[in-house]
Structure formats: structure tokens, C-alpha cells
Amino acid sequence: MIDWKNELNEQQLRAVCYDKGPLLVLAGAGSGKTRVLTYRVAWLIDQGKVRAEEIILLTFTNKAAGEMRQRVEQLVGKRIGFAGTFHAFCAQLLRKYGERVGLGRNYVIYDETDKKELIKTIVKELGFDERELKPAMVMAMIGNAKNEMLGVGDYAEMARGFSQKQVAQVWERYEMRMRESNAVDFDDLLRLGVRLLEIDEVGERMRAEYSQILIDEYQDTNRAQYRLTTLLDGKRGNLTVVGDFSQSIYSWRGADYRNLNLLKQEYANLETVKLEENYRSTQRILDAAYGVIGNNTGHPILELKAIGKLGDKVMTYEAKNEREEAKFVIEKMNGEYGKYAVLYRTNAQSRSLEEAMIRAGVPYVLVGGVKFYERKEIKDVLAYLRVIANEVDMLSWQRIEKLGKRRADKFKGWLETVRGGGELSTEELLMGVLENSGFVEKFDRNNEADLARLENIQELMSVAKEFSDLNSFLENVALVQSEAQSSLDLDKGVVTLMTVHAAKGLEFSEVFVVGLEEGLFPHSRSIIDKEQLEEERRLMYVAMTRAKEKLYLSYARQRLFFGQRNNGSPSRFLSEIPESLMETIRSRTPAYVDRGRKKESNGWRVVNEWETAPKPVNGRVVEELVSDDFDEIDSW
């Protein structure tokens, strides 16, 4: 028996037990939104409002969905109909009804690496200059258009200027290749899922199957996800969404916090409940964060109240340079390394921190690096499996042929005997690939790097054992990479280094936010545009509200960045924090000035090309922690 009143605060209880129509829960950082969602699902089932199998819970990570599903089962002993990501739901929908939109059931999902490789090939085929028409830029433009529910024909008609017309040509050929390969990318999953729900028969079946819809992190939805929401509900008003305007930091991949406002237009009887009691941070940390976010005028802002103590003042530090800044970070740590996180705006900033930690013998984990499913040997093995499932997957065939004609011919011979793979388990098929392609013959068991690759293949075998069906296995592999976070536990007794984007949804006892210089955070590309500047401010708010007990903010008077030493000025965000909340320490060491290359002091030089993430140092890398690739935005 659940004691609803004792287990929830007043506003949480109001949200959980609301039963008069559509509900919007504005949940501030650390306010217990996951608890509200799980208890609301449990309440709906417990009160007989809906059968468990008629509930669909949409999230942005399978980890979050899994945790909520498990919690609901603990509360009421029943399993809900669907709990997973938007992409996973649409993939499931396409397996059932994909032929209605021209897609075979054995379709494959191209990840971002596959997509980039295909676009790069097409750019060359069309004779375009890759230096001018960068594949990453083309990917972003096509992805944004798809998230706006535009097709290639729509985009071609709207294209203005030489570059957009080139992108339209690339997209047209890209679509042709995808159809030939019976393949989709992540953006297609959403777009085609929406198209299916727009078919009356399919939409009616889904609405009959799911009578209650709950959605987490709604500020992160794009236009396609908003459309999917309204199609699933069908104006019944059986909808609960949770979100926070102030934590919307993904506009660069199509997310639009204004979808929260659109719901109010869609549903005249939409009830709004605000969760403003914070169970994570101290009041001083919350007040400092509010001092920053309160300068945004484009969206509503929650003013959070801490359930815990007042806490220490926020410490700010002015360093001479990035080396002194890193030294300050290390000196403030007391040896319990698992409780610390160091957050920064761009991937390149980790270099000085890593070097200092290695010298000081401080154990750390760098979030990022090459993810498991993007390692070459894993991509190679997956290519074999993908053509077993879908023989017209031309991108995978090209990868196989690059491994050598002898191996390709050997594999083709074996493939004739297992066409479709329907009679064999995923594990048996993977074993067959390894035995009949000659793939593992190229690895030297006396070479440490090759041994590590063989261990990775063995790990893939362990995952394959969990899936009897090959298509389900390949779908899972692809969807894992579309998520923002994985299930790895960070508190392993080491310091966590990560970008602010990667830290979304996490919390740490003590947090350092470094590199708070004008032009770096906020980034130089965002300063002149009001909406982009407000997103940078929301990013700062997210960074600050990761801290539970102590928050440190630092900046450097000079910073070596992209090979040049620049003079910097403190970020405007620091001046937005009330002085009464801060304890400020300044370096007494005069900044070094290179008389021959003195830089202007009004911010960093704009970097025109996206850089790759820093290489892992010391082997201390979380390979899969952030499987959604933030490099494009975090490497500006």
C-alpha cells in the first residue's frame, strides 16, 4: 500500500493525482521529476484509471526508461506497455508498418558515423569541394530539415544560395542510396514514425493500444517529436509531460523549448504544476544559479527553494593562466576523488586539466573518446551482420570489401548457406562470421593493441547472447548510440572530466566549472545573437545546478587555446551572480604577456572549424558514457 501523502511533497502529490485532463509539470533541477513520473504511472494503475499495458512512457534515454519501468513494477507489481526513447518507439512502429512508407521490415539503422561516411562519398561523387561543403555541416542541415518534418523535395524548393542548393543535391542522392540499401538514419526514425501515425488506420491502432502518454524532458523535443505527441494522443488529453524551460540546451540538434508553450495552445484545459522544491543543491548554489538564469527573458523561470541547508558561498577564482587554474582545481580536492566533477564548455579544454592531474597523480575519467560501437573492429564485425540481415546494405558491403577481397569472397561463400539468418541465433551468426570471414586472422595475439581489439569482439559476443533475433540486436546497437547517456556509474573514486552538455541529468557533491571567460563561455559564436546567448546562459545554469554541496567557478587572465595565448576577460555570467553569494580569490602572479603576439582582451578568437575531441590520456576514458556525439557543439 503506497502512502501517497507521506512519500510526496504537496506539489508532487498534486501532479501525481491530477485526473482532470492534460498535465504539464514544470520541474526544476533536482526537484524529483523522476519520482513524480513513476508515482504518477503507479497512481494511474493503482486507482484503476488505466491498465498498465495501455501506458506509454517516452524518455530520451533507455537508462531513464528502464529505471522508471523498474520503479513502477516495485510500486504496483505491473509492467507498463512501453517505456523507452522516441527513437526506440518509432523503430518498433517501423518494424510493424514500415512497408506503408516504403521501408522493408529488415531495414538497418545507419548511425552518425555511417551517415557521415555516406555523405562524404556523395560530396566527392558530385565533385563538390569538401573543404567548402563539409560533411558535418551537410549532416546538420539535413538533420535539422528532417526534424522540421521537411522532405528532400521541400528542402530543394526552399533552397536559397549556392550552398543550400548543393546540400539539396547531396540529400537527393543520399535518399536514393538509403532507399537502395533499405536503410534509415536516426532522424528518419522520427520523421517516418510521424508519417505512419498520420495514416488513419495506424494512428487509430496506436491510440487504441496506448490510452495514457507520459513524456520526460519535454523541453528537449523537436518538431517531429511534438507532432508525434499530438498524433499519439489524438486530442484525448490523456497526456502528462514534464519539462523545464531553463534546462533546454540542445537547440543545435533541433530541440525547441517552445514546444512547452505550444501544448498550452493545443490543449485549452492544460493544467500546469510547478515543482520548485530542490532536493539536490544548497540554497546558495540555487540562488547563484538563479542570479544567472534570471537574466533570460525569453521563457518562464522557476525560483527553486532548497530542502537542505544554506551551504557555503560559491567560490570564484581568477587564475593567471590555464595551468594555474588546473592547479587550483587539484588543490581544492581532498582525496575523495569520486565526489568531484570538472565541467567545461569545449572538449579542447580538458588538455591542461589532464596534464595537471597526471603530474599530480590524481585519478580521473575523461567522458568521451571513441565509443564502443564506433571502434573500427566493432564496426567491421557489425558490417558482416548487417548484410546478413539486409543484403542490399551497400555501405556495409563497401566496408567488408575494404577489409580485403579474399575475406569478402570467403564470407560471400558462407553467406549463401545462411541467407536471412532466420534459423540461427545472433550469437551463432556472429560466431559464424568470425569463423568464416577470416576476420580475426589479421590480429596478432602477441600485440597488446590487437589483444584489446579481440577483447572488444568478445564483449560484442556477450551482448549478442542477449538477443535471439538479429534484427533486434542490430536495432539495439544503433539505438544505444542515439542516446544522451549510458548506464555507467561515475562514482568510481576518480574525478570526472566532461563538457557541460554531457553532464546534463547528472549530479556531483562538488563541481568545478572552469574556463569562464567571455568568448569561451559564453562562446564567441553566441554572443551577438539573443537566443543563442540565452541558450549559453541555460547551459551555465545546468552546469551550476549539477553541484550538491560546493560549487567552484574559475577563469584565467590568459589561456593557451588552439596554439595561441590569448588575453581573456571574466564571463558576463560571473557578474550576474550576486556578490553576497560569492567568495572570490585572485592569483597574485602577474600574467605573462608575449609582446610579439599580444591578443585583444575582449574575448577569444572565433574558431571557424569544428575540432575533434582531445585524445584520451592515460587510458582513463569512459568510452560509452556519452553516446550521443556532442563534439560538434562542444568543440567550437
JSON list of C-alpha atoms in Angstrom, two decimals, residues 472-556:
[
{"chain": "A", "resi": 472, "resn": "SER", "atom": "CA", "xyz": [16.55, -6.76, -32.67]},
{"chain": "A", "resi": 473, "resn": "PHE", "atom": "CA", "xyz": [20.27, -6.91, -31.86]},
{"chain": "A", "resi": 474, "resn": "LEU", "atom": "CA", "xyz": [21.24, -4.54, -34.69]},
{"chain": "A", "resi": 475, "resn": "GLU", "atom": "CA", "xyz": [18.41, -2.17, -33.78]},
{"chain": "A", "resi": 476, "resn": "ASN", "atom": "CA", "xyz": [19.55, -2.10, -30.16]},
{"chain": "A", "resi": 477, "resn": "VAL", "atom": "CA", "xyz": [23.15, -1.38, -31.18]},
{"chain": "A", "resi": 478, "resn": "ALA", "atom": "CA", "xyz": [22.03, 1.57, -33.30]},
{"chain": "A", "resi": 479, "resn": "LEU", "atom": "CA", "xyz": [19.64, 2.99, -30.73]},
{"chain": "A", "resi": 480, "resn": "VAL", "atom": "CA", "xyz": [22.20, 2.85, -27.93]},
{"chain": "A", "resi": 481, "resn": "GLN", "atom": "CA", "xyz": [24.24, 5.34, -29.92]},
{"chain": "A", "resi": 482, "resn": "SER", "atom": "CA", "xyz": [21.33, 7.77, -30.29]},
{"chain": "A", "resi": 483, "resn": "GLU", "atom": "CA", "xyz": [21.01, 8.26, -26.54]},
{"chain": "A", "resi": 484, "resn": "ALA", "atom": "CA", "xyz": [22.43, 11.10, -24.49]},
{"chain": "A", "resi": 485, "resn": "GLN", "atom": "CA", "xyz": [23.85, 8.97, -21.72]},
{"chain": "A", "resi": 486, "resn": "SER", "atom": "CA", "xyz": [24.58, 5.36, -20.88]},
{"chain": "A", "resi": 487, "resn": "SER", "atom": "CA", "xyz": [24.24, 3.45, -17.67]},
{"chain": "A", "resi": 488, "resn": "LEU", "atom": "CA", "xyz": [27.83, 3.67, -16.47]},
{"chain": "A", "resi": 489, "resn": "ASP", "atom": "CA", "xyz": [28.33, 4.60, -12.83]},
{"chain": "A", "resi": 490, "resn": "LEU", "atom": "CA", "xyz": [30.59, 7.62, -12.49]},
{"chain": "A", "resi": 491, "resn": "ASP", "atom": "CA", "xyz": [31.41, 7.45, -8.78]},
{"chain": "A", "resi": 492, "resn": "LYS", "atom": "CA", "xyz": [34.36, 5.06, -9.03]},
{"chain": "A", "resi": 493, "resn": "GLY", "atom": "CA", "xyz": [36.77, 7.00, -6.84]},
{"chain": "A", "resi": 494, "resn": "VAL", "atom": "CA", "xyz": [38.03, 9.14, -9.72]},
{"chain": "A", "resi": 495, "resn": "VAL", "atom": "CA", "xyz": [37.49, 12.74, -10.80]},
{"chain": "A", "resi": 496, "resn": "THR", "atom": "CA", "xyz": [35.08, 13.16, -13.72]},
{"chain": "A", "resi": 497, "resn": "LEU", "atom": "CA", "xyz": [36.07, 15.48, -16.59]},
{"chain": "A", "resi": 498, "resn": "MET", "atom": "CA", "xyz": [33.29, 16.31, -19.03]},
{"chain": "A", "resi": 499, "resn": "THR", "atom": "CA", "xyz": [31.60, 19.04, -21.06]},
{"chain": "A", "resi": 500, "resn": "VAL", "atom": "CA", "xyz": [28.51, 20.70, -19.62]},
{"chain": "A", "resi": 501, "resn": "HIS", "atom": "CA", "xyz": [26.34, 19.16, -22.33]},
{"chain": "A", "resi": 502, "resn": "ALA", "atom": "CA", "xyz": [27.49, 15.71, -21.27]},
{"chain": "A", "resi": 503, "resn": "ALA", "atom": "CA", "xyz": [26.74, 16.49, -17.60]},
{"chain": "A", "resi": 504, "resn": "LYS", "atom": "CA", "xyz": [23.01, 17.11, -18.16]},
{"chain": "A", "resi": 505, "resn": "GLY", "atom": "CA", "xyz": [20.99, 14.92, -15.80]},
{"chain": "A", "resi": 506, "resn": "LEU", "atom": "CA", "xyz": [23.93, 14.11, -13.53]},
{"chain": "A", "resi": 507, "resn": "GLU", "atom": "CA", "xyz": [24.88, 15.38, -10.07]},
{"chain": "A", "resi": 508, "resn": "PHE", "atom": "CA", "xyz": [28.09, 15.56, -8.02]},
{"chain": "A", "resi": 509, "resn": "SER", "atom": "CA", "xyz": [28.93, 16.58, -4.47]},
{"chain": "A", "resi": 510, "resn": "GLU", "atom": "CA", "xyz": [31.40, 19.23, -5.63]},
{"chain": "A", "resi": 511, "resn": "VAL", "atom": "CA", "xyz": [31.59, 20.79, -9.09]},
{"chain": "A", "resi": 512, "resn": "PHE", "atom": "CA", "xyz": [34.22, 22.97, -10.77]},
{"chain": "A", "resi": 513, "resn": "VAL", "atom": "CA", "xyz": [33.12, 25.00, -13.78]},
{"chain": "A", "resi": 514, "resn": "VAL", "atom": "CA", "xyz": [36.30, 26.18, -15.49]},
{"chain": "A", "resi": 515, "resn": "GLY", "atom": "CA", "xyz": [37.10, 28.49, -18.41]},
{"chain": "A", "resi": 516, "resn": "LEU", "atom": "CA", "xyz": [34.55, 31.15, -17.54]},
{"chain": "A", "resi": 517, "resn": "GLU", "atom": "CA", "xyz": [35.89, 33.78, -19.90]},
{"chain": "A", "resi": 518, "resn": "GLU", "atom": "CA", "xyz": [33.95, 35.95, -22.27]},
{"chain": "A", "resi": 519, "resn": "GLY", "atom": "CA", "xyz": [34.05, 34.36, -25.71]},
{"chain": "A", "resi": 520, "resn": "LEU", "atom": "CA", "xyz": [34.68, 30.91, -24.30]},
{"chain": "A", "resi": 521, "resn": "PHE", "atom": "CA", "xyz": [31.66, 30.56, -22.01]},
{"chain": "A", "resi": 522, "resn": "PRO", "atom": "CA", "xyz": [29.51, 32.17, -23.33]},
{"chain": "A", "resi": 523, "resn": "HIS", "atom": "CA", "xyz": [31.01, 31.11, -26.62]},
{"chain": "A", "resi": 524, "resn": "SER", "atom": "CA", "xyz": [32.03, 33.76, -29.14]},
{"chain": "A", "resi": 525, "resn": "ARG", "atom": "CA", "xyz": [29.58, 32.38, -31.70]},
{"chain": "A", "resi": 526, "resn": "SER", "atom": "CA", "xyz": [26.68, 33.01, -29.34]},
{"chain": "A", "resi": 527, "resn": "ILE", "atom": "CA", "xyz": [27.39, 36.48, -28.03]},
{"chain": "A", "resi": 528, "resn": "ILE", "atom": "CA", "xyz": [25.76, 38.54, -30.79]},
{"chain": "A", "resi": 529, "resn": "ASP", "atom": "CA", "xyz": [22.52, 36.52, -31.04]},
{"chain": "A", "resi": 530, "resn": "LYS", "atom": "CA", "xyz": [19.98, 36.91, -28.21]},
{"chain": "A", "resi": 531, "resn": "GLU", "atom": "CA", "xyz": [18.52, 33.40, -28.49]},
{"chain": "A", "resi": 532, "resn": "GLN", "atom": "CA", "xyz": [21.94, 31.77, -28.66]},
{"chain": "A", "resi": 533, "resn": "LEU", "atom": "CA", "xyz": [23.16, 33.81, -25.72]},
{"chain": "A", "resi": 534, "resn": "GLU", "atom": "CA", "xyz": [20.14, 32.73, -23.69]},
{"chain": "A", "resi": 535, "resn": "GLU", "atom": "CA", "xyz": [20.94, 29.12, -24.52]},
{"chain": "A", "resi": 536, "resn": "GLU", "atom": "CA", "xyz": [24.51, 29.66, -23.30]},
{"chain": "A", "resi": 537, "resn": "ARG", "atom": "CA", "xyz": [23.02, 31.06, -20.09]},
{"chain": "A", "resi": 538, "resn": "ARG", "atom": "CA", "xyz": [20.82, 27.97, -19.73]},
{"chain": "A", "resi": 539, "resn": "LEU", "atom": "CA", "xyz": [23.95, 25.87, -20.24]},
{"chain": "A", "resi": 540, "resn": "MET", "atom": "CA", "xyz": [25.63, 27.77, -17.39]},
{"chain": "A", "resi": 541, "resn": "TYR", "atom": "CA", "xyz": [22.54, 27.18, -15.25]},
{"chain": "A", "resi": 542, "resn": "VAL", "atom": "CA", "xyz": [22.72, 23.44, -15.95]},
{"chain": "A", "resi": 543, "resn": "ALA", "atom": "CA", "xyz": [26.42, 23.44, -15.03]},
{"chain": "A", "resi": 544, "resn": "MET", "atom": "CA", "xyz": [25.83, 25.19, -11.71]},
{"chain": "A", "resi": 545, "resn": "THR", "atom": "CA", "xyz": [22.87, 23.03, -10.69]},
{"chain": "A", "resi": 546, "resn": "ARG", "atom": "CA", "xyz": [24.90, 19.80, -11.03]},
{"chain": "A", "resi": 547, "resn": "ALA", "atom": "CA", "xyz": [26.52, 20.67, -7.67]},
{"chain": "A", "resi": 548, "resn": "LYS", "atom": "CA", "xyz": [25.08, 19.33, -4.44]},
{"chain": "A", "resi": 549, "resn": "GLU", "atom": "CA", "xyz": [27.37, 20.79, -1.76]},
{"chain": "A", "resi": 550, "resn": "LYS", "atom": "CA", "xyz": [30.07, 23.04, -3.21]},
{"chain": "A", "resi": 551, "resn": "LEU", "atom": "CA", "xyz": [30.45, 24.98, -6.44]},
{"chain": "A", "resi": 552, "resn": "TYR", "atom": "CA", "xyz": [33.70, 26.48, -7.78]},
{"chain": "A", "resi": 553, "resn": "LEU", "atom": "CA", "xyz": [33.80, 28.87, -10.75]},
{"chain": "A", "resi": 554, "resn": "SER", "atom": "CA", "xyz": [37.11, 29.86, -12.36]},
{"chain": "A", "resi": 555, "resn": "TYR", "atom": "CA", "xyz": [38.56, 31.87, -15.20]},
{"chain": "A", "resi": 556, "resn": "ALA", "atom": "CA", "xyz": [42.04, 32.69, -16.49]}
]
